[in-house]
Coordinates of C-alpha atoms in Angstrom, one line a residue:
Chain A
M10 CA 10.0 -87.0 -117.7
L11 CA 9.6 -88.6 -114.3
E12 CA 13.3 -88.2 -113.6
M13 CA 12.7 -84.6 -112.7
L14 CA 10.8 -85.6 -109.6
S15 CA 14.0 -87.3 -108.3
Y16 CA 15.8 -84.0 -107.9
D17 CA 15.5 -82.3 -104.5
F18 CA 15.2 -78.9 -106.0
M19 CA 12.4 -80.0 -108.3
Q20 CA 10.5 -81.6 -105.4
R21 CA 10.9 -78.3 -103.5
S22 CA 9.8 -76.1 -106.4
L23 CA 6.8 -78.3 -107.2
L24 CA 5.7 -78.2 -103.6
A25 CA 6.2 -74.5 -103.4
A26 CA 4.3 -74.0 -106.7
M27 CA 1.5 -76.2 -105.4
L28 CA 1.2 -74.2 -102.2
V29 CA 1.4 -70.8 -103.9
G30 CA -1.0 -72.0 -106.6
A31 CA -3.6 -73.1 -103.9
M32 CA -3.2 -70.0 -101.8
C33 CA -3.4 -67.5 -104.7
S34 CA -6.3 -69.2 -106.3
V35 CA -8.4 -69.3 -103.1
I36 CA -7.8 -65.7 -102.1
G37 CA -8.3 -64.8 -105.8
V38 CA -12.0 -65.8 -105.6
F39 CA -12.6 -63.1 -103.0
V40 CA -10.4 -60.6 -104.7
V41 CA -12.3 -61.1 -108.0
L42 CA -15.7 -61.1 -106.4
R43 CA -15.1 -58.1 -104.1
G44 CA -13.4 -56.2 -106.9
L45 CA -10.0 -55.8 -105.4
A46 CA -7.8 -56.7 -108.4
F47 CA -6.0 -53.4 -108.6
V48 CA -5.4 -53.3 -104.8
G49 CA -3.5 -56.6 -105.1
A50 CA -1.4 -55.5 -108.0
G51 CA -0.4 -52.4 -106.0
T52 CA 0.4 -54.5 -103.0
A53 CA 2.8 -56.6 -105.0
H54 CA 4.9 -53.6 -106.0
A55 CA 4.8 -52.2 -102.4
A56 CA 6.1 -55.6 -101.1
F57 CA 8.8 -55.5 -103.6
A58 CA 9.9 -52.0 -102.3
G59 CA 10.1 -53.7 -98.9
V60 CA 12.4 -56.3 -100.3
A61 CA 14.6 -53.7 -102.0
L62 CA 14.8 -51.7 -98.7
A63 CA 15.8 -54.9 -96.8
Y64 CA 18.7 -55.6 -99.2
L65 CA 19.8 -52.0 -99.1
V66 CA 20.0 -51.9 -95.3
G67 CA 20.9 -55.5 -94.8
L68 CA 17.8 -56.8 -93.0
P69 CA 15.9 -60.0 -93.8
P70 CA 13.5 -59.3 -96.7
L71 CA 10.4 -61.1 -95.6
P72 CA 9.4 -59.0 -92.6
L73 CA 9.9 -55.7 -94.5
A74 CA 8.0 -57.1 -97.5
I75 CA 5.1 -58.0 -95.2
A76 CA 5.2 -54.6 -93.5
F77 CA 5.2 -52.7 -96.8
G78 CA 2.4 -55.0 -98.1
L79 CA 0.2 -54.6 -95.1
A80 CA 0.7 -50.8 -94.9
T81 CA -0.4 -50.5 -98.5
V82 CA -3.5 -52.7 -98.2
W83 CA -4.7 -51.0 -95.0
L84 CA -4.1 -47.6 -96.4
T85 CA -6.2 -48.6 -99.5
G86 CA -8.9 -50.0 -97.2
V87 CA -9.1 -46.7 -95.3
M88 CA -9.2 -44.8 -98.6
E89 CA -12.0 -46.9 -99.9
E90 CA -14.0 -46.3 -96.7
K91 CA -13.5 -42.6 -96.7
G92 CA -14.2 -42.4 -100.4
R93 CA -12.8 -38.9 -100.7
M94 CA -11.0 -39.9 -103.9
K95 CA -11.7 -42.4 -106.6
L96 CA -10.1 -45.7 -105.5
D97 CA -8.4 -46.4 -108.8
V98 CA -6.7 -43.0 -108.6
S99 CA -5.5 -43.4 -105.1
I100 CA -4.2 -46.9 -105.7
G101 CA -2.6 -45.7 -108.9
I102 CA -0.7 -43.2 -107.0
L103 CA 0.3 -45.6 -104.2
Y104 CA 1.3 -48.2 -106.8
T105 CA 3.7 -46.0 -108.7
A106 CA 5.0 -44.3 -105.5
T107 CA 6.0 -47.7 -104.0
M108 CA 7.6 -48.7 -107.3
A109 CA 9.5 -45.5 -107.3
L110 CA 10.7 -46.3 -103.8
A111 CA 11.8 -49.7 -105.0
I112 CA 13.8 -48.3 -107.9
L113 CA 15.3 -45.7 -105.6
F114 CA 16.4 -48.4 -103.1
I115 CA 17.9 -50.4 -105.9
G116 CA 19.7 -47.4 -107.2
L117 CA 21.2 -46.7 -103.8
M118 CA 22.7 -50.2 -103.6
K119 CA 26.3 -50.5 -104.4
G120 CA 26.6 -52.8 -107.4
Y121 CA 24.2 -55.3 -108.9
N122 CA 22.2 -57.5 -106.6
A123 CA 20.8 -60.6 -108.5
E124 CA 18.8 -61.7 -105.5
V125 CA 16.6 -58.6 -105.6
Y126 CA 15.8 -59.3 -109.2
G127 CA 14.8 -62.8 -108.2
Y128 CA 11.9 -61.2 -106.3
L129 CA 11.0 -59.1 -109.2
F130 CA 10.8 -61.9 -111.8
G131 CA 10.4 -64.9 -109.5
S132 CA 12.5 -68.1 -109.5
V133 CA 10.7 -71.0 -108.1
L134 CA 13.4 -73.4 -109.2
S135 CA 15.8 -71.9 -106.7
V136 CA 13.5 -72.1 -103.6
T137 CA 15.6 -73.2 -100.6
P138 CA 14.4 -75.5 -97.9
E139 CA 14.1 -72.6 -95.4
E140 CA 12.0 -70.6 -97.9
L141 CA 9.8 -73.6 -98.5
G142 CA 9.2 -73.8 -94.8
I143 CA 8.1 -70.2 -94.7
I144 CA 5.9 -70.7 -97.7
L145 CA 4.3 -73.7 -96.0
A146 CA 3.7 -71.9 -92.7
L147 CA 2.3 -68.8 -94.2
S148 CA 0.1 -70.6 -96.7
L149 CA -1.3 -72.8 -93.9
L150 CA -2.0 -69.6 -92.0
V151 CA -3.8 -67.9 -94.9
L152 CA -5.7 -71.0 -96.0
G153 CA -6.7 -71.7 -92.4
A154 CA -8.0 -68.1 -92.0
I155 CA -10.0 -68.3 -95.2
L156 CA -11.5 -71.6 -94.2
T157 CA -12.4 -70.3 -90.7
F158 CA -14.1 -67.1 -92.0
S159 CA -15.3 -68.4 -95.4
K160 CA -19.0 -67.7 -94.8
E161 CA -18.3 -64.1 -93.8
L162 CA -15.8 -63.6 -96.7
Y163 CA -18.4 -64.8 -99.2
F164 CA -21.0 -62.6 -97.6
I165 CA -19.0 -59.4 -97.8
A166 CA -18.0 -60.3 -101.4
F167 CA -21.6 -60.5 -102.3
D168 CA -22.8 -57.4 -100.4
Q169 CA -20.8 -55.8 -97.6
E170 CA -23.6 -53.6 -96.4
M171 CA -26.1 -56.4 -96.3
A172 CA -23.6 -58.5 -94.4
E173 CA -23.1 -55.6 -91.9
A174 CA -26.8 -55.2 -91.5
S175 CA -27.3 -58.8 -90.7
G176 CA -24.8 -58.8 -87.9
V177 CA -21.6 -59.9 -89.6
P178 CA -18.6 -57.8 -88.5
A179 CA -18.2 -56.9 -92.1
R180 CA -15.6 -54.1 -91.7
R181 CA -13.2 -56.3 -89.7
I182 CA -13.7 -59.1 -92.2
F183 CA -12.9 -56.7 -95.0
Y184 CA -9.6 -55.8 -93.3
L185 CA -8.9 -59.4 -92.7
L186 CA -9.4 -60.0 -96.4
L187 CA -7.0 -57.2 -97.3
T188 CA -4.4 -58.6 -94.8
L189 CA -4.7 -62.0 -96.3
V190 CA -4.2 -60.6 -99.8
A191 CA -1.0 -58.9 -98.6
L192 CA 0.3 -62.0 -97.0
T193 CA -0.5 -64.1 -100.1
V194 CA 1.3 -61.6 -102.3
V195 CA 4.4 -61.6 -100.1
V196 CA 4.6 -65.3 -99.8
S197 CA 4.3 -65.7 -103.6
L198 CA 6.9 -63.1 -104.4
K199 CA 9.8 -65.4 -104.5
T200 CA 8.0 -67.9 -106.6
V201 CA 6.4 -65.9 -109.4
G202 CA 7.9 -62.5 -108.8
A203 CA 6.4 -59.1 -108.0
I204 CA 5.4 -58.3 -111.5
L205 CA 3.6 -61.6 -112.2
V206 CA 2.3 -62.6 -108.8
F207 CA -1.1 -61.0 -109.3
A208 CA -1.8 -63.0 -112.4
M209 CA -1.7 -66.1 -110.1
V210 CA -4.4 -64.4 -107.9
L211 CA -6.6 -63.2 -110.7
I212 CA -6.4 -65.8 -113.4
P213 CA -7.6 -69.0 -111.8
A214 CA -10.5 -67.2 -110.1
S215 CA -11.5 -65.4 -113.2
T216 CA -11.3 -68.6 -115.2
A217 CA -13.5 -70.3 -112.6
Y218 CA -15.9 -67.3 -112.8
Q219 CA -16.5 -68.0 -116.5
L220 CA -17.4 -71.6 -115.8
T221 CA -20.0 -71.7 -113.1
H222 CA -22.8 -69.8 -111.4
S223 CA -22.2 -71.2 -107.9
L224 CA -19.9 -69.8 -105.2
S225 CA -18.8 -73.2 -104.0
H226 CA -18.1 -74.5 -107.5
M227 CA -16.2 -71.4 -108.4
T228 CA -13.9 -71.8 -105.4
A229 CA -13.3 -75.5 -106.2
Y230 CA -12.6 -74.8 -109.9
S231 CA -10.3 -72.0 -109.0
V232 CA -8.1 -74.1 -106.7
G233 CA -7.9 -76.9 -109.2
I234 CA -6.9 -74.5 -112.0
G235 CA -4.4 -72.6 -109.7
I236 CA -2.6 -75.8 -108.6
S237 CA -2.5 -77.3 -112.0
C238 CA -1.2 -74.2 -113.7
A239 CA 1.5 -73.6 -111.0
T240 CA 2.8 -77.1 -111.1
G241 CA 2.4 -77.5 -114.9
G242 CA 4.3 -74.2 -115.4
V243 CA 7.2 -75.5 -113.2
M244 CA 7.4 -78.7 -115.3
L245 CA 7.3 -76.7 -118.5
S246 CA 10.0 -74.5 -117.2
Y247 CA 12.2 -77.5 -116.4
L248 CA 11.5 -79.3 -119.6
W249 CA 12.0 -76.4 -122.0
D250 CA 14.4 -74.4 -119.8
L251 CA 12.1 -71.4 -119.5
P252 CA 12.0 -68.9 -116.7
S253 CA 9.4 -70.3 -114.2
G254 CA 7.3 -67.2 -113.5
P255 CA 6.4 -66.5 -117.1
A256 CA 5.9 -70.2 -117.7
I257 CA 3.3 -70.4 -114.9
V258 CA 1.5 -67.2 -115.8
L259 CA 1.4 -67.8 -119.6
L260 CA 0.0 -71.3 -119.0
A261 CA -2.7 -69.9 -116.8
T262 CA -3.4 -67.2 -119.3
A263 CA -3.9 -69.8 -122.0
V264 CA -6.3 -71.7 -119.8
F265 CA -8.2 -68.4 -119.1
L266 CA -8.6 -67.6 -122.8
L267 CA -9.9 -71.0 -123.4
S268 CA -12.4 -70.6 -120.6
V269 CA -13.7 -67.3 -122.1
L270 CA -14.2 -69.0 -125.4
L271 CA -16.0 -72.0 -123.9
S272 CA -17.8 -70.2 -121.1
P273 CA -21.1 -71.9 -120.5
K274 CA -22.4 -68.7 -119.0
R275 CA -21.5 -66.7 -122.0
L276 CA -22.8 -69.3 -124.5
R277 CA -26.0 -69.6 -122.6
R278 CA -26.5 -65.8 -122.4
A279 CA -25.8 -65.5 -126.1
G280 CA -28.3 -68.3 -126.8
L281 CA -30.9 -66.5 -124.7
A282 CA -30.3 -63.2 -126.5
A283 CA -30.6 -65.0 -129.9
S284 CA -33.8 -66.7 -129.1
Chain B
M9 CA -51.5 -54.1 -75.6
A10 CA -48.7 -55.4 -77.8
K11 CA -45.1 -55.1 -76.7
T12 CA -43.1 -52.1 -78.1
I13 CA -40.1 -53.4 -80.0
I14 CA -38.8 -50.2 -81.6
R15 CA -38.7 -47.0 -79.7
F16 CA -37.2 -43.7 -81.0
S17 CA -37.3 -41.0 -78.4
H18 CA -36.3 -37.5 -79.6
A19 CA -33.7 -39.2 -81.8
T20 CA -31.6 -37.1 -84.2
F21 CA -29.5 -38.7 -86.9
G22 CA -27.0 -37.2 -89.5
F23 CA -23.6 -37.1 -90.8
H24 CA -21.1 -34.2 -90.6
D25 CA -23.5 -31.6 -89.4
V26 CA -26.1 -32.5 -92.1
L27 CA -29.2 -33.7 -90.2
A28 CA -31.1 -36.5 -92.0
L29 CA -33.6 -37.0 -89.2
K30 CA -34.5 -34.6 -86.4
D31 CA -36.2 -35.2 -83.2
I32 CA -38.0 -38.4 -84.1
S33 CA -40.2 -40.0 -81.5
L34 CA -41.9 -43.1 -82.7
E35 CA -42.9 -46.5 -81.2
V36 CA -43.6 -49.6 -83.2
S37 CA -45.3 -52.5 -81.5
E38 CA -44.9 -56.2 -82.1
G39 CA -46.9 -57.5 -85.1
E40 CA -47.6 -54.1 -86.6
F41 CA -47.4 -53.3 -90.3
V42 CA -46.0 -49.8 -90.6
G43 CA -45.4 -48.0 -93.9
V44 CA -42.8 -45.2 -93.9
I45 CA -43.5 -42.5 -96.6
G46 CA -42.0 -39.2 -97.5
P47 CA -40.3 -37.5 -100.5
N48 CA -36.8 -38.1 -101.7
G49 CA -34.2 -37.1 -99.2
S50 CA -36.7 -37.1 -96.3
G51 CA -34.6 -39.5 -94.3
K52 CA -36.5 -42.8 -95.0
T53 CA -33.3 -44.7 -95.7
T54 CA -31.6 -43.1 -92.7
L55 CA -34.5 -44.4 -90.5
C56 CA -33.9 -47.8 -92.0
R57 CA -30.1 -47.7 -91.3
A58 CA -30.8 -46.5 -87.7
V59 CA -33.1 -49.5 -87.1
L60 CA -30.4 -51.8 -88.4
G61 CA -28.0 -50.3 -85.9
L62 CA -25.7 -48.9 -88.7
L63 CA -26.1 -45.4 -87.3
R64 CA -25.9 -44.0 -83.8
P65 CA -28.3 -41.2 -82.8
L66 CA -26.5 -37.9 -82.4
E67 CA -29.1 -36.9 -79.8
G68 CA -32.0 -38.7 -78.1
S69 CA -32.1 -42.5 -78.1
L70 CA -33.2 -45.5 -80.0
Q71 CA -34.2 -48.8 -78.5
I72 CA -34.6 -51.9 -80.5
F73 CA -36.0 -54.9 -78.6
D74 CA -34.4 -54.5 -75.2
C75 CA -31.2 -53.0 -76.6
A76 CA -30.2 -49.3 -76.3
C77 CA -27.9 -49.5 -79.3
E78 CA -25.0 -47.6 -77.8
Q79 CA -22.8 -50.2 -79.4
L80 CA -23.1 -49.9 -83.2
R81 CA -22.5 -53.5 -83.8
C82 CA -25.3 -54.9 -81.8
H83 CA -26.6 -58.4 -81.4
H84 CA -30.2 -57.3 -82.4
R85 CA -29.3 -57.1 -86.0
A86 CA -29.7 -60.7 -86.7
R87 CA -33.3 -60.5 -85.5
I88 CA -34.1 -57.9 -88.2
G89 CA -34.6 -59.3 -91.7
Y90 CA -33.5 -56.6 -94.2
L91 CA -34.3 -56.1 -97.8
P92 CA -32.1 -53.4 -99.1
Q93 CA -33.1 -50.9 -101.8
K94 CA -32.7 -52.7 -105.1
G95 CA -29.3 -51.8 -106.4
A96 CA -27.9 -53.0 -109.7
L97 CA -27.3 -56.6 -109.0
D98 CA -24.3 -58.0 -110.9
R99 CA -26.1 -60.6 -113.1
N100 CA -22.8 -62.5 -113.5
F101 CA -22.0 -62.8 -109.8
P102 CA -21.7 -66.6 -109.5
I103 CA -24.2 -67.5 -106.8
T104 CA -27.2 -69.8 -106.7
V105 CA -30.5 -69.1 -105.2
L106 CA -29.9 -71.4 -102.3
E107 CA -26.5 -70.0 -101.6
T108 CA -28.0 -66.5 -101.5
V109 CA -30.7 -67.5 -99.0
M110 CA -28.1 -69.4 -96.9
M111 CA -26.4 -66.1 -96.3
G112 CA -29.3 -65.2 -94.2
R113 CA -28.1 -67.7 -91.7
Y114 CA -24.5 -66.4 -91.5
G115 CA -25.2 -63.4 -89.2
V116 CA -27.4 -65.5 -87.0
L117 CA -24.7 -68.2 -86.7
G118 CA -22.0 -65.8 -85.8
L119 CA -18.2 -66.3 -86.3
F120 CA -16.7 -69.7 -86.0
H121 CA -20.0 -71.6 -86.5
R122 CA -20.4 -73.4 -89.8
P123 CA -23.9 -73.9 -91.3
R124 CA -25.4 -77.2 -90.5
K125 CA -28.3 -79.3 -91.9
R126 CA -30.8 -77.4 -89.8
D127 CA -29.6 -74.1 -91.4
R128 CA -30.1 -75.6 -94.8
E129 CA -33.6 -76.7 -93.8
I130 CA -34.5 -73.2 -92.6
A131 CA -33.2 -71.7 -95.9
L132 CA -35.3 -74.2 -97.9
E133 CA -38.3 -73.4 -95.8
A134 CA -37.8 -69.7 -96.5
L135 CA -37.7 -70.4 -100.2
V136 CA -41.0 -72.3 -99.9
N137 CA -42.4 -69.3 -98.1
V138 CA -41.7 -67.0 -101.1
G139 CA -42.6 -69.7 -103.6
M140 CA -39.2 -70.1 -105.1
Q141 CA -38.4 -73.6 -104.0
D142 CA -38.1 -74.9 -107.6
H143 CA -35.3 -72.5 -108.4
R144 CA -32.9 -73.4 -105.6
D145 CA -30.0 -74.3 -107.9
T146 CA -30.7 -71.5 -110.5
A147 CA -28.2 -68.7 -110.8
L148 CA -29.5 -65.6 -109.1
G149 CA -28.5 -63.5 -112.1
D150 CA -30.8 -65.6 -114.4
L151 CA -34.0 -64.7 -112.5
S152 CA -36.3 -61.8 -113.3
G153 CA -36.3 -58.7 -111.1
G154 CA -39.4 -59.8 -109.2
Q155 CA -38.0 -63.3 -108.6
Q156 CA -34.8 -61.8 -107.3
Q157 CA -36.8 -59.7 -104.8
R158 CA -38.5 -62.9 -103.7
V159 CA -35.1 -64.6 -103.2
L160 CA -33.8 -61.7 -101.2
I161 CA -36.9 -61.7 -99.1
A162 CA -36.3 -65.4 -98.5
R163 CA -32.7 -64.5 -97.4
A164 CA -34.2 -62.1 -94.9
L165 CA -36.6 -64.8 -93.7
A166 CA -33.8 -67.3 -93.2
Q167 CA -32.6 -65.1 -90.4
Q168 CA -35.9 -66.1 -88.7
P169 CA -36.4 -62.4 -87.9
Q170 CA -38.9 -60.7 -85.7
V171 CA -38.9 -57.6 -87.8
L172 CA -38.9 -57.4 -91.6
L173 CA -37.4 -54.2 -92.8
L174 CA -38.0 -53.5 -96.5
D175 CA -36.5 -50.5 -98.2
E176 CA -38.4 -49.7 -101.4
P177 CA -39.3 -53.3 -102.2
T178 CA -41.3 -52.4 -105.3
T179 CA -39.0 -50.0 -107.0
G180 CA -37.6 -51.1 -110.3
I181 CA -40.0 -54.0 -111.0
D182 CA -43.0 -54.0 -113.2
I183 CA -46.5 -53.2 -111.9
T184 CA -47.9 -56.8 -111.9
T185 CA -44.8 -58.0 -110.1
Q186 CA -45.1 -55.1 -107.6
H187 CA -48.5 -56.3 -106.6
S188 CA -47.4 -59.9 -106.2
V189 CA -44.4 -58.9 -104.1
L190 CA -46.7 -56.8 -101.8
E191 CA -49.1 -59.6 -101.6
L192 CA -46.3 -61.8 -100.5
I193 CA -45.2 -59.3 -97.8
R194 CA -48.9 -59.1 -96.6
R195 CA -49.1 -62.9 -96.3
L196 CA -45.7 -63.1 -94.5
H197 CA -46.9 -60.5 -92.1
Q198 CA -50.1 -62.4 -91.3
E199 CA -48.8 -66.0 -91.4
L200 CA -45.5 -65.5 -89.6
G201 CA -46.7 -62.7 -87.3
L202 CA -43.8 -60.5 -88.4
T203 CA -43.5 -56.9 -87.6
V204 CA -43.1 -55.1 -90.9
L205 CA -41.5 -51.8 -91.6
L206 CA -41.9 -50.9 -95.2
I207 CA -40.3 -47.9 -96.7
T208 CA -41.8 -46.6 -100.0
H209 CA -42.6 -43.7 -102.1
D210 CA -45.7 -45.4 -103.5
I211 CA -48.4 -44.4 -101.1
N212 CA -51.3 -45.8 -103.1
M213 CA -49.9 -49.2 -103.3
I214 CA -49.3 -49.8 -99.6
R215 CA -52.3 -47.8 -98.3
P216 CA -54.6 -50.8 -98.0
L217 CA -52.0 -53.0 -96.4
V218 CA -50.6 -51.0 -93.5
D219 CA -51.8 -50.5 -89.9
R220 CA -50.1 -47.2 -89.7
L221 CA -48.3 -44.8 -91.9
V222 CA -45.3 -42.7 -90.8
L223 CA -44.9 -39.4 -92.8
L224 CA -41.3 -38.2 -92.8
K225 CA -39.5 -35.2 -94.0
T226 CA -36.5 -34.9 -91.8
R227 CA -39.0 -34.5 -89.0
L228 CA -41.8 -36.8 -88.2
F229 CA -44.9 -35.1 -89.6
A230 CA -47.5 -37.7 -88.7
A231 CA -47.9 -41.3 -87.6
G232 CA -51.2 -43.0 -87.5
P233 CA -53.8 -45.0 -89.5
P234 CA -53.7 -44.1 -93.2
D235 CA -56.9 -42.1 -93.1
E236 CA -55.5 -39.8 -90.4
V237 CA -52.1 -39.3 -92.2
L238 CA -53.3 -39.0 -95.8
K239 CA -54.9 -35.6 -95.3
P240 CA -54.3 -32.9 -97.9
D241 CA -53.0 -30.3 -95.5
L242 CA -50.5 -32.7 -93.9
L243 CA -49.4 -34.1 -97.2
S244 CA -49.0 -30.7 -98.9
Q245 CA -46.7 -29.6 -96.0
V246 CA -44.4 -32.5 -96.9
Y247 CA -44.7 -32.9 -100.6
G248 CA -45.5 -29.3 -101.7
K249 CA -46.2 -28.9 -105.4
E250 CA -45.5 -32.5 -106.2
L251 CA -48.7 -33.5 -104.7
V252 CA -51.9 -34.1 -106.6
I253 CA -55.0 -35.4 -105.0
T254 CA -57.6 -36.7 -107.4
E255 CA -61.4 -36.8 -106.8
K256 CA -61.4 -40.4 -105.8
D257 CA -59.0 -39.5 -103.0
L258 CA -56.0 -41.1 -104.7
V259 CA -52.8 -39.5 -103.7
I260 CA -50.3 -39.2 -106.5
V261 CA -46.9 -38.0 -106.0
E262 CA -45.7 -36.8 -109.4
D263 CA -42.4 -37.2 -111.1
Y264 CA -40.8 -39.6 -108.8
H265 CA -37.2 -40.0 -109.8
H266 CA -35.2 -42.6 -108.1
H267 CA -31.9 -41.2 -107.2
R268 CA -29.3 -43.9 -106.6

């Protein structure tokens, strides 16, 4: 089993999985607590539309994916603030519209482009050294920003108006959070794919949510679960010759289901209700 | 004569042509306990948001401390401890009592400053002040409604504020707990010398506590000691048919429905 660690590509993919696992699971805490799950899922599809457009016109995919991702989250943020329409409706429209754009761009391409599908389904085992460099740089940026603004991010997740009222620039922090969500999604696109990336954001944090009633513990558990599932999934994918994205996500889902069954919170509440 | 710390002069507030408060002139001095009363939709919460600097006056001016509040995001906010109207707190939100109270330090610290040992001490002291020190590691969601109010008051105290601004602190908790929460506020007012602005629909409950009452219904109808404000002619102008005054001079505003 240890022989897999001797291959360059395995070292790269394990490192990539670890970084993506860490980044997704930390941002996931704020996404879950601030109720932005659907926003992130929409962003993943928008970013994929950016990738498709890049391949269509022959530009590098990363900048366009970032541009599409950012445009979507910011638009969603504005819509939430204005509150003219229910958020799930407006995101639902954005989500499907960007997916339609992606399909349109793919349809306009001449012939079949396997690389584009790599972004849709993820292929961590084929991460190149350059891609690993980009993942490393962007994940350090995202994690650094979260660390720097963690107290403000926790505060707006708990109660944005109360945060604003006590002098925290809550609105700007909210947009920072949206921006970090978009960057996380884009960076993870190549690893787990547009369809599955959001599972990596939601599952570790929701699993941790089941297990504790403390913010700091929730974050620590989430990161532990995120990194373990991402690297564990890569290993399973190598050992059993499975596609990496689904291996990671299904492993995480299994851990999540286990946490729901064994949730101390749920058991305690059930105990309180029974007594 | 105590220093004036909040001064509305002919201030008007509203959104999109709907005026929530019109031509308000009011001064609050340091150390005063002021109760703000009025029916639903009378602009009580708007007054609160204005003091917090979340709203800019459309006309007139509002000064808090030495600050004219032209800038919406204003440094004075950290000096006002705010207890928001009790919304539905998500009982599953994973946060401990101490983590909740520590959030009171975040605005004061400002960006790029991490909480230190001293901030933790201030938070623990705030918990002692509200009598919740034994629950610091309890989940906020596991506490009763009254205990949660105490913790949120401790969060406001952790800001080491000069002003305590409380929006309907007794709504949604049972009557015994209401009394103990108000007793806590009275004690904090006296012991910590805080200026208290308490917004409520429950006139009877706060009447014995306040120095002054402010009677609102979009305009400011009266401001003064309870005996001057709680006069049938004044009250009936504001409350109309919902007002009943019993023989023992108790004011009962009927049928209060909490819209939120």
